[in-house]
Structures are given as structure tokens and as C-alpha cells.
Rosetta silent file (secondary structure, phi, psi, omega in degrees, C-alpha in Angstrom):
SEQUENCE: MEQHGEVLARYDRQMRRGAMADGPGARIEHVAGVVRQTAGHRGGWDGVLWSDLDAATADGAVAAQVRHFTSLCREFEWKLYGHDRPGDLADRLLAAGFVPEPAETLMVAPVEALRDLRVELPAGVELREVTDPAGVDLAARAYEKAFARDGSWLRDHLLTQLASAPRTVVAVVATAGGEPVGSSRLESAPGRDFAGLWGGGTAPQWRGRGLYRASVALRARLAAERGHRFVQVDALPSSRPILERLGFTALTTTTPYLYRPRQPARVR
SCORE:     score description
SCORE:     0.000 S_00000001
   1 L     0.000  154.612  177.244  -16.842   35.588    3.602 S_00000001
   2 L   -58.784  165.645  177.827  -18.142   36.561    0.174 S_00000001
   3 L   -61.188  148.475 -176.838  -19.594   33.904   -2.075 S_00000001
   4 H   -49.171  -51.377 -176.971  -17.097   31.458   -3.571 S_00000001
   5 H   -63.083  -35.428  179.948  -17.566   32.705   -7.147 S_00000001
   6 H   -67.741  -41.944 -179.664  -17.175   36.343   -6.150 S_00000001
   7 H   -67.350  -41.832  179.350  -13.902   35.715   -4.303 S_00000001
   8 H   -63.476  -42.513  178.600  -12.505   33.643   -7.166 S_00000001
   9 H   -63.870  -38.599  177.980  -13.420   36.324   -9.714 S_00000001
  10 H   -65.148  -41.826  178.629  -11.779   38.970   -7.518 S_00000001
  11 H   -62.011  -48.352  178.511   -8.647   36.828   -7.223 S_00000001
  12 H   -56.871  -44.386 -175.151   -8.454   36.320  -10.983 S_00000001
  13 H   -68.108  -43.407 -174.100   -8.932   40.032  -11.625 S_00000001
  14 H   -86.770  -44.243 -168.024   -6.414   41.328   -9.069 S_00000001
  15 H   -96.993  -17.963 -179.612   -3.774   38.639   -8.693 S_00000001
  16 H  -112.082  -64.538 -179.153   -3.657   37.068  -12.134 S_00000001
  17 H   -66.960  -34.733  179.188   -4.969   39.442  -14.798 S_00000001
  18 L  -103.060   30.443 -175.283   -3.781   42.455  -12.787 S_00000001
  19 L   -59.946  149.054  174.371   -0.567   40.847  -11.541 S_00000001
  20 L  -107.683  147.804  177.135    2.374   42.985  -10.462 S_00000001
  21 L   -59.494  142.448 -173.129    6.008   42.088  -11.171 S_00000001
  22 L   -97.903   10.098  178.596    7.520   40.257   -8.215 S_00000001
  23 L  -171.484  167.910  179.927   11.021   41.685   -8.271 S_00000001
  24 L   -58.894  132.674  177.668   13.416   44.331   -9.644 S_00000001
  25 L    84.462  -16.654  177.920   13.720   44.191  -13.409 S_00000001
  26 L   -72.282  150.297  178.921   10.841   41.762  -13.868 S_00000001
  27 E  -134.381  142.754  175.296    8.112   42.814  -16.265 S_00000001
  28 E  -100.906  132.248 -179.549    4.462   41.885  -16.692 S_00000001
  29 E  -129.094  139.342  174.705    3.152   41.735  -20.255 S_00000001
  30 E  -105.939  110.658 -174.493   -0.389   41.342  -21.628 S_00000001
  31 E  -136.778  113.409  170.529   -0.120   39.599  -24.990 S_00000001
  32 L    47.508   58.664  175.161   -2.937   38.009  -27.022 S_00000001
  33 L    80.480   11.022 -177.643   -5.054   36.632  -24.204 S_00000001
  34 E  -133.051  140.866  168.962   -2.116   35.849  -21.901 S_00000001
  35 E  -112.824  123.574 -177.712   -0.530   37.605  -18.917 S_00000001
  36 E  -130.615  157.965  170.721    3.074   36.569  -18.373 S_00000001
  37 E  -115.344  133.092  169.640    6.034   37.578  -16.257 S_00000001
  38 E  -110.578  118.252 -175.294    9.570   37.709  -17.589 S_00000001
  39 L   -65.752  155.941  179.892   12.014   37.819  -14.689 S_00000001
  40 L   -80.279   -8.849 -179.309   14.658   40.502  -14.508 S_00000001
  41 L  -157.128  159.069  175.537   17.434   37.943  -14.001 S_00000001
  42 L   -63.366  137.741 -176.319   18.092   34.247  -14.336 S_00000001
  43 L   100.301  -18.035  173.018   16.723   32.410  -11.333 S_00000001
  44 L   -77.126  176.158 -176.896   13.673   34.660  -11.051 S_00000001
  45 L   -86.832  122.460  174.698   10.185   33.382  -11.809 S_00000001
  46 L  -113.472  132.738  177.342    9.270   33.217  -15.497 S_00000001
  47 E   169.059 -179.296 -179.751    5.816   32.118  -16.538 S_00000001
  48 E  -100.523  124.502 -177.387    2.187   32.561  -17.481 S_00000001
  49 E   -96.576  -30.800 -173.791   -0.086   33.852  -14.721 S_00000001
  50 E  -154.205  148.689  173.048   -3.424   34.158  -16.505 S_00000001
  51 E  -149.922  152.922  174.960   -4.999   33.337  -19.825 S_00000001
  52 L  -135.551   88.501 -170.926   -8.363   33.753  -21.508 S_00000001
  53 L  -123.100  168.875  173.772   -8.285   31.430  -24.502 S_00000001
  54 L  -138.239 -177.113 -175.433  -10.595   29.247  -26.551 S_00000001
  55 L   -60.034  -28.606 -177.034  -10.245   26.305  -28.898 S_00000001
  56 L   -82.397  -24.652 -173.269   -9.336   28.606  -31.792 S_00000001
  57 L  -110.882  -14.183 -169.844   -6.642   30.632  -29.985 S_00000001
  58 H   -62.660  -50.750 -175.042   -5.125   28.266  -27.393 S_00000001
  59 H   -62.365  -39.915  178.847   -2.520   26.445  -29.498 S_00000001
  60 H   -65.851  -38.789  179.297   -1.202   29.653  -31.031 S_00000001
  61 H   -67.382  -40.494  178.044   -0.939   31.325  -27.624 S_00000001
  62 H   -62.137  -46.573 -179.429    0.906   28.336  -26.161 S_00000001
  63 H   -62.047  -37.101 -179.657    3.349   28.291  -29.080 S_00000001
  64 H   -65.267  -38.506  179.236    3.948   32.042  -28.739 S_00000001
  65 H   -70.713  -36.454  175.554    4.907   31.696  -25.072 S_00000001
  66 H   -61.259  -44.238  179.515    7.257   28.818  -25.868 S_00000001
  67 H   -62.905  -42.891 -177.335    8.959   30.977  -28.500 S_00000001
  68 H   -60.346  -51.892 -173.874    9.242   33.937  -26.147 S_00000001
  69 H   -77.189  -34.218  177.744   10.898   32.117  -23.272 S_00000001
  70 H   -69.469  -27.668  175.679   13.043   29.759  -25.325 S_00000001
  71 H   -64.559  -22.332  176.665   14.423   32.779  -27.199 S_00000001
  72 L   -96.821    2.827 -178.723   15.752   33.839  -23.778 S_00000001
  73 L    58.888   42.418 -179.377   17.017   30.296  -23.091 S_00000001
  74 L  -123.759  141.078  167.509   14.801   30.060  -20.012 S_00000001
  75 L   -77.748  156.799 -179.301   12.529   27.395  -18.659 S_00000001
  76 E  -150.237  169.324 -176.258    9.139   28.702  -17.589 S_00000001
  77 E  -119.413  134.641  169.077    5.898   27.750  -15.893 S_00000001
  78 E  -102.894  111.686 -175.084    2.333   27.912  -17.161 S_00000001
  79 E   -88.038   97.643 -173.028    0.255   28.207  -14.000 S_00000001
  80 E   -93.802  126.630  178.241   -2.970   26.430  -14.979 S_00000001
  81 E  -101.348  154.468 -172.992   -6.074   26.835  -12.806 S_00000001
  82 L   -62.099  -22.348 -177.732   -8.948   24.378  -12.687 S_00000001
  83 L  -102.808    5.722 -178.721  -11.437   26.828  -14.182 S_00000001
  84 L   -69.419  149.587  179.491   -9.212   28.106  -17.019 S_00000001
  85 L  -107.572  157.312   -8.746  -10.462   27.800  -20.589 S_00000001
  86 L   -70.733  167.913 -175.001  -10.578   25.940  -22.857 S_00000001
  87 L   -62.167  -21.945 -179.834  -11.373   22.813  -20.875 S_00000001
  88 L  -102.063   22.962 -177.495   -8.672   20.815  -22.668 S_00000001
  89 H   -61.175  -35.628  177.733   -5.894   23.354  -22.110 S_00000001
  90 H   -58.806  -43.993  179.122   -3.967   20.840  -19.977 S_00000001
  91 H   -63.661  -37.822  179.308   -3.914   18.391  -22.889 S_00000001
  92 H   -66.436  -38.098  177.240   -2.717   21.136  -25.229 S_00000001
  93 H   -66.171  -41.913  177.122    0.134   22.020  -22.858 S_00000001
  94 H   -60.013  -43.666 -179.240    1.167   18.368  -22.657 S_00000001
  95 H   -64.216  -26.746 -179.515    1.136   18.123  -26.442 S_00000001
  96 L   -86.681   -0.360  175.997    3.392   21.187  -26.622 S_00000001
  97 L   104.248    7.373  177.524    6.007   19.585  -24.384 S_00000001
  98 L   -77.915  152.862  178.731    5.063   20.858  -20.931 S_00000001
  99 E  -121.439  124.052 -178.058    5.463   18.597  -17.885 S_00000001
 100 E   -77.663  141.533  168.861    2.975   18.906  -14.986 S_00000001
 101 L   -91.918  171.391  178.433    4.075   19.253  -11.391 S_00000001
 102 L   -57.448  140.506  179.228    1.832   18.010   -8.532 S_00000001
 103 L   -69.073  148.104  177.340   -1.528   19.792   -8.358 S_00000001
 104 E  -124.192  167.279  178.425   -2.158   22.248   -5.537 S_00000001
 105 E  -113.811  124.565  174.241   -5.332   23.757   -4.057 S_00000001
 106 E   -75.486  114.981 -177.389   -5.863   27.518   -4.037 S_00000001
 107 E  -121.664  143.367 -179.637   -7.133   28.223   -0.508 S_00000001
 108 E  -134.620  156.827  173.591   -8.165   31.540    1.041 S_00000001
 109 E  -148.712  144.241  174.468   -9.217   32.889    4.431 S_00000001
 110 E   -67.647  137.172 -179.060  -10.324   36.346    5.612 S_00000001
 111 H   -63.500  -29.883 -179.374   -7.578   37.964    7.653 S_00000001
 112 H   -63.217  -28.786  179.419  -10.136   39.012   10.263 S_00000001
 113 H   -77.564  -11.576 -174.811  -10.787   35.339   10.996 S_00000001
 114 L  -117.223  -17.285 -169.276   -7.075   34.738   11.645 S_00000001
 115 L   -65.895  -23.193  178.235   -5.652   37.902   13.194 S_00000001
 116 L   -98.372    4.558  179.819   -6.507   36.822   16.763 S_00000001
 117 L   -69.570  130.738  177.319   -5.283   33.260   16.253 S_00000001
 118 L  -125.309  131.812  179.086   -2.554   32.303   18.706 S_00000001
 119 L  -120.359  126.050 -179.747   -0.525   29.096   18.475 S_00000001
 120 L   -75.213  123.915  179.986    1.640   27.975   21.387 S_00000001
 121 L   -86.396  156.444  174.475    5.180   27.307   20.237 S_00000001
 122 L   -60.148  154.174  179.963    7.449   24.638   21.700 S_00000001
 123 L   -56.847  133.390  176.929    9.626   25.762   24.588 S_00000001
 124 L    87.227   -2.697 -179.813   12.654   27.715   23.387 S_00000001
 125 E   -97.837  133.062  176.464   11.270   28.474   19.912 S_00000001
 126 E  -119.055  142.610  179.572   10.915   32.075   18.770 S_00000001
 127 E  -126.479  125.893 -176.565    9.045   33.275   15.669 S_00000001
 128 E  -150.226  161.894  173.982    9.629   36.739   14.268 S_00000001
 129 E   -73.842  142.813  176.937    9.538   38.936   11.206 S_00000001
 130 L   -83.694  124.831 -177.039   12.836   39.304    9.360 S_00000001
 131 L  -129.932    1.042 -177.061   13.990   42.921    9.440 S_00000001
 132 L  -150.229  168.170 -178.396   17.781   42.818    8.914 S_00000001
 133 H   -59.084  -33.515  178.119   20.487   40.935    6.984 S_00000001
 134 H   -63.233  -39.820  177.030   21.159   38.611    9.918 S_00000001
 135 H   -66.527  -36.707  175.997   17.515   37.573    9.857 S_00000001
 136 H   -59.819  -43.613  179.535   17.709   37.034    6.098 S_00000001
 137 H   -62.963  -40.299  177.346   20.600   34.637    6.600 S_00000001
 138 H   -62.421  -43.498 -179.349   18.614   32.713    9.223 S_00000001
 139 H   -63.347  -41.232  179.449   15.606   32.481    6.893 S_00000001
 140 H   -66.540  -39.693  178.433   17.731   31.194    4.013 S_00000001
 141 H   -66.520  -38.282  177.329   19.413   28.601    6.245 S_00000001
 142 H   -64.333  -40.359  176.845   16.015   27.449    7.524 S_00000001
 143 H   -58.590  -43.970 -178.756   14.815   27.086    3.920 S_00000001
 144 H   -64.318  -38.273  177.414   17.824   24.899    3.133 S_00000001
 145 H   -67.588  -40.422 -175.042   17.121   22.672    6.136 S_00000001
 146 H   -72.689  -40.185 -171.713   13.424   22.364    5.326 S_00000001
 147 H  -111.603   -2.858 -178.881   13.662   21.708    1.597 S_00000001
 148 L    53.652   42.336  178.496   17.228   20.378    1.193 S_00000001
 149 L  -131.370  159.217  176.272   17.823   22.958   -1.561 S_00000001
 150 L   -65.357  130.478 -178.130   20.238   25.809   -2.082 S_00000001
 151 L  -103.657   14.608 -176.771   18.831   28.967   -0.484 S_00000001
 152 H   -64.058  -34.955  178.905   21.087   31.532   -2.121 S_00000001
 153 H   -63.340  -38.662  179.995   18.269   32.750   -4.383 S_00000001
 154 H   -68.824  -40.845  177.982   16.087   33.385   -1.320 S_00000001
 155 H   -58.467  -48.013 -179.634   18.905   35.196    0.460 S_00000001
 156 H   -63.154  -41.945 -177.947   19.420   37.500   -2.545 S_00000001
 157 H   -62.887  -45.233 -177.357   15.667   38.022   -2.960 S_00000001
 158 H   -72.530  -34.494  176.081   15.093   38.998    0.671 S_00000001
 159 H   -64.092  -39.422  175.901   18.134   41.278    0.814 S_00000001
 160 H   -62.293  -40.292  179.951   16.790   43.109   -2.240 S_00000001
 161 H   -64.801  -37.837  179.272   13.418   43.428   -0.506 S_00000001
 162 H   -59.773  -30.939 -178.361   14.999   44.932    2.616 S_00000001
 163 L   -91.937    0.774 -175.569   16.352   47.742    0.447 S_00000001
 164 L   -98.440  154.078  175.264   13.071   48.252   -1.435 S_00000001
 165 L  -139.445  119.527   -2.667   10.226   50.637   -0.723 S_00000001
 166 L   -79.233  159.803  174.290    7.612   49.469   -0.309 S_00000001
 167 L   -76.399  123.674  179.347    8.641   45.954    0.706 S_00000001
 168 L  -100.917   -6.150  175.829    6.383   43.537   -1.135 S_00000001
 169 E  -129.865  127.988  177.539    7.862   40.402    0.461 S_00000001
 170 E  -120.941  128.702  178.787    8.152   39.881    4.207 S_00000001
 171 E   -99.959  151.641  176.962    9.951   36.848    5.620 S_00000001
 172 E  -126.299  137.032 -179.318    9.259   35.118    8.927 S_00000001
 173 E  -130.969  141.984  174.203   11.816   32.899   10.678 S_00000001
 174 E  -109.074  135.260  179.089   11.585   30.463   13.587 S_00000001
 175 E  -128.518  150.293  175.102   14.648   29.791   15.732 S_00000001
 176 E  -130.624  115.427 -175.845   15.426   27.349   18.519 S_00000001
 177 L    60.675   30.641  179.832   18.416   28.212   20.655 S_00000001
 178 L    85.419   -8.077  179.683   19.438   30.728   18.030 S_00000001
 179 E   -96.509  138.405 -178.864   19.454   28.151   15.232 S_00000001
 180 E   -71.729  134.049 -179.855   16.959   28.486   12.331 S_00000001
 181 E  -128.331   -5.473  178.334   14.319   25.737   12.225 S_00000001
 182 E  -169.638  152.181  176.523   11.631   27.198    9.946 S_00000001
 183 E  -153.501  162.526  179.624   10.883   30.061    7.571 S_00000001
 184 E  -164.667  172.271 -176.603    8.115   31.381    5.339 S_00000001
 185 E  -134.702  151.539  169.603    7.147   34.459    3.322 S_00000001
 186 E  -115.868  122.798  175.021    4.260   36.889    2.932 S_00000001
 187 E  -100.938  120.685 -167.341    3.883   38.434   -0.534 S_00000001
 188 L  -128.867   87.787  177.502    2.065   41.734   -0.171 S_00000001
 189 L   -77.576  126.961 -178.024    1.292   43.623   -3.377 S_00000001
 190 L   -58.422  140.361  175.270    0.089   47.156   -2.532 S_00000001
 191 L    77.652    7.567  179.958   -3.589   47.843   -3.166 S_00000001
 192 L  -103.679  147.732  176.613   -4.594   44.190   -3.475 S_00000001
 193 L   -72.828  -23.983 -173.677   -7.192   42.436   -1.337 S_00000001
 194 E  -107.163  139.507  167.866   -5.085   39.267   -1.262 S_00000001
 195 E  -119.026  141.092 -175.521   -1.711   38.581    0.308 S_00000001
 196 E   -97.608  138.752  174.278    0.076   35.336   -0.515 S_00000001
 197 E  -103.568  119.334 -172.414    1.562   32.890    1.976 S_00000001
 198 E  -133.269  156.689  166.872    4.552   31.145    0.402 S_00000001
 199 E    66.552   22.885  179.924    7.519   28.943    1.180 S_00000001
 200 E   -66.754  114.665 -178.804    6.390   27.593    4.548 S_00000001
 201 E  -142.540  143.752 -178.583    9.018   25.038    5.545 S_00000001
 202 E  -129.759  139.170  176.485   10.157   23.440    8.802 S_00000001
 203 L   -56.165  140.764 -172.091   13.299   21.438    9.560 S_00000001
 204 H   -49.860  -42.718 -174.978   12.378   17.720    9.661 S_00000001
 205 H   -72.547   -9.089 -179.454   12.956   17.231   13.392 S_00000001
 206 H  -108.337    2.857 -178.530   10.612   20.132   14.214 S_00000001
 207 L   -71.410  151.885  179.583    7.642   19.156   12.052 S_00000001
 208 L    77.439   16.010 -176.326    4.267   18.450   13.633 S_00000001
 209 L  -121.072   16.410  171.635    4.910   20.824   16.536 S_00000001
 210 L    95.418    0.051 -175.950    2.895   23.864   15.470 S_00000001
 211 H   -67.741  -39.262 -179.958    5.528   25.959   13.704 S_00000001
 212 H   -65.811  -45.924  179.769    3.672   26.073   10.376 S_00000001
 213 H   -60.876  -40.463  179.339    0.365   27.015   12.032 S_00000001
 214 H   -65.437  -36.850  179.127    2.117   29.716   14.047 S_00000001
 215 H   -68.486  -35.303  175.458    3.734   31.135   10.916 S_00000001
 216 H   -62.325  -45.393 -178.737    0.322   31.297    9.207 S_00000001
 217 H   -62.319  -44.580  179.922   -1.090   33.200   12.183 S_00000001
 218 H   -65.109  -44.168 -179.218    1.797   35.685   12.273 S_00000001
 219 H   -66.423  -32.694  176.015    1.697   36.296    8.535 S_00000001
 220 H   -64.571  -38.978  177.569   -2.082   36.831    8.680 S_00000001
 221 H   -66.137  -40.575  176.849   -1.549   39.546   11.292 S_00000001
 222 H   -63.734  -37.501  177.960    1.115   41.165    9.111 S_00000001
 223 H   -64.853  -40.875  178.547   -1.299   41.025    6.155 S_00000001
 224 H   -62.620  -41.962  179.027   -4.015   42.710    8.235 S_00000001
 225 H   -61.784  -28.122 -178.584   -1.592   45.488    9.218 S_00000001
 226 L   -91.499    3.355  172.979   -0.914   46.052    5.518 S_00000001
 227 L    89.776   11.603  178.902   -4.609   46.397    4.688 S_00000001
 228 L   -81.141  150.820  179.083   -5.269   43.068    2.964 S_00000001
 229 L   -95.637  -29.029 -176.433   -8.656   41.366    3.304 S_00000001
 230 E  -133.036  154.584  164.915   -7.618   37.799    2.495 S_00000001
 231 E  -116.388  145.665 -177.906   -4.606   35.536    2.681 S_00000001
 232 E  -130.665  150.489  179.682   -4.150   32.806    0.077 S_00000001
 233 E  -137.225  137.444  165.605   -2.091   29.654   -0.163 S_00000001
 234 E   -89.777   97.830 -166.221   -1.335   27.258   -3.011 S_00000001
 235 E   -94.257  131.690  168.839   -1.627   24.243   -0.743 S_00000001
 236 L   -78.450  163.354 -179.754   -0.092   20.825   -1.215 S_00000001
 237 L   -55.439  -30.448 -178.185   -2.034   17.847    0.170 S_00000001
 238 L   -68.664  -31.136 -177.490    0.199   17.836    3.269 S_00000001
 239 L   -99.192  -16.218 -177.653   -0.794   21.374    4.313 S_00000001
 240 H   -57.717  -45.529 -179.868   -4.421   21.460    3.163 S_00000001
 241 H   -61.717  -37.030  178.307   -5.854   19.745    6.307 S_00000001
 242 H   -62.389  -45.995 -177.981   -3.951   22.165    8.574 S_00000001
 243 H   -66.112  -38.016  177.888   -5.281   25.159    6.646 S_00000001
 244 H   -61.689  -39.868  178.744   -8.843   23.838    6.677 S_00000001
 245 H   -67.226  -24.409  178.245   -8.704   23.565   10.470 S_00000001
 246 H   -85.426   -7.765  177.270   -7.544   27.186   10.589 S_00000001
 247 L   109.575    7.594  176.422  -10.554   28.327    8.523 S_00000001
 248 L   -77.145  148.478  175.195   -9.256   28.343    4.944 S_00000001
 249 E  -123.488  152.284 -178.557  -11.578   27.281    2.132 S_00000001
 250 E   -83.455  133.881  175.887  -10.733   25.896   -1.299 S_00000001
 251 E  -100.194  -46.011 -178.168  -11.406   28.082   -4.349 S_00000001
 252 E  -168.171 -179.090  174.793   -9.977   25.984   -7.177 S_00000001
 253 E  -102.346  159.349  174.614   -6.974   23.872   -8.117 S_00000001
 254 E  -142.442  134.405 -177.901   -3.740   25.068   -9.672 S_00000001
 255 E  -128.085  123.626  175.325   -1.147   22.969  -11.471 S_00000001
 256 E   -77.042  125.115  172.606    2.290   24.187  -12.563 S_00000001
 257 E  -107.763  119.483 -173.730    3.141   23.049  -16.100 S_00000001
 258 E  -101.806  139.718  175.040    6.880   23.395  -16.728 S_00000001
 259 E  -121.891  121.677  177.830    8.591   23.873  -20.062 S_00000001
 260 L  -112.499  121.844  179.422   12.323   23.282  -20.291 S_00000001
 261 L   -58.247  139.158  177.825   14.050   24.256  -23.531 S_00000001
 262 L   -70.616  137.300  177.182   15.700   21.319  -25.224 S_00000001
 263 L   -77.051  136.266  178.256   19.470   21.434  -25.161 S_00000001
 264 L   -61.851  143.970 -179.847   21.084   21.470  -28.607 S_00000001
 265 L   -65.975  142.216  178.336   22.742   18.211  -29.568 S_00000001
 266 L   -75.714  140.441  177.361   26.508   18.149  -29.175 S_00000001
 267 L   -99.108  122.244 -178.810   28.540   17.955  -32.331 S_00000001
 268 L   -79.011    0.000    0.000   31.448   15.510  -32.110 S_00000001
């Protein structure tokens, strides 16, 4: 693989500074040292993807993004990477009212190192790409089992993708006896070297049995078919050891900083 610094610079240039909108109606804007996405509908992802700031410009840029998203009555995320400038940007976000989520590790692997990887699934488990509305429903139900959250947003998102050309999101679902037990997504922006692996989740009773590793292998093959050179994951501590054993390496850290608009006080 290329040198660490070269891959990280390529990632910043293509996936952050050159980010593409992730859904219908969403828009990417470059404003005063910041790249942000404003979703096309409530429930989509709103946030800051990249910034190039310094001590003189950081506070003003942070305040401008707060004004933009609060004017739309939306919470949003500032996706802060470990190498972003200035070095005290995290402190500035905290001072502005942002709340950090758990830190993740940006990990990458060349698709060529993964495309021949085969993982034996438990007896009776099938893993496949989602290609129709029935598969979308299975993927959404698997998400709900894995994360104990409402999956209606995922169902809507994947149905929209099925009708889109080109499809920039591909879902993978695992079933056991016809019932969904795991799902995950591949985000595949055309013309980019990197494809993202997102949303890998397994129903509690099926964890530790190879389903996540198998989904990584399948999605890497799909990424190779689409012409990507690397796959990347924002890895939580629970998945980082699995990915390292599969050949992923750490590039940097990333921490979501969330801003929720304050609700106006009720007047009695």
C-alpha cells in the first residue's frame, strides 16, 4: 500500500474536500474554509466534512455553521479528524456547545488484499447483495435487531437507491432460515479511490460467528467490481481488532461532535 501520509492526503482530497452529496436533494457547499452537507430532508445527514482553519478563523467558522444549521432547526455533526487544524479545534467546538460522541479510528485496506478473502458462514446462513424491495425490508429489519433502533430511515434510503442511477449505496443482508440476522452498506461514490463500509450490525445471538468478517469480504469484492482501490471504515474499538486481522491499517482518528439546537423556553 502507498505510504500512510499519501493515502491520508488522498482520502482528505477525495472524500472530504471533494465530497459528493449522499442522497437526493442533499447539497455540498464550500464556505470559508469548510465543506458541509445540508441534507435534502429531515433525517438525512447534516454536518461538516472537512475544514482548513487556523486560530484566527476557527471560531468564526464554527459560529457560521451553527447559524446555518440552527436556522433550519436541524442538529448537525462536525466530523473532526485527529490531524485537523488548529490543534485546539476540539476545545473550540466544546466551547461552542458541541457534544462529542465516542472516538473512532479511520481504517483502510486495499481491495486487492481482500477480494479473495473467504469467510465460512454458520450452517444455514446466507449473505447476499440487496437488489429488490424485499431485500431492503430484510436489511432494515436486521438493522433494527442489531442496533435496537427504528430502521425506517434505512428502508427509505435504500429504496431510493434502488431507483437511482448510478447506485451509490449497496446494502448486504445476512439471513438464517429466511430471517434477517445482519446487514451492512457499501457507499460507492463514482470516480473515487475509496469506498466506505458502513452500518455493519449483527443480531445479538449471532455475534462472534463470522458474519461481520464475511460482510467485509463481500463488500470489498463489490468495491473492486466498481473500480475502487481502497475500502475504509470508521471503526469503533469493538471492530478495530477484527479489521486489523483482515489487513486494515489505521490512518487517523475521527470524532463526531454533535450540535443540537436549544429548544425555545415554553411560555406559560
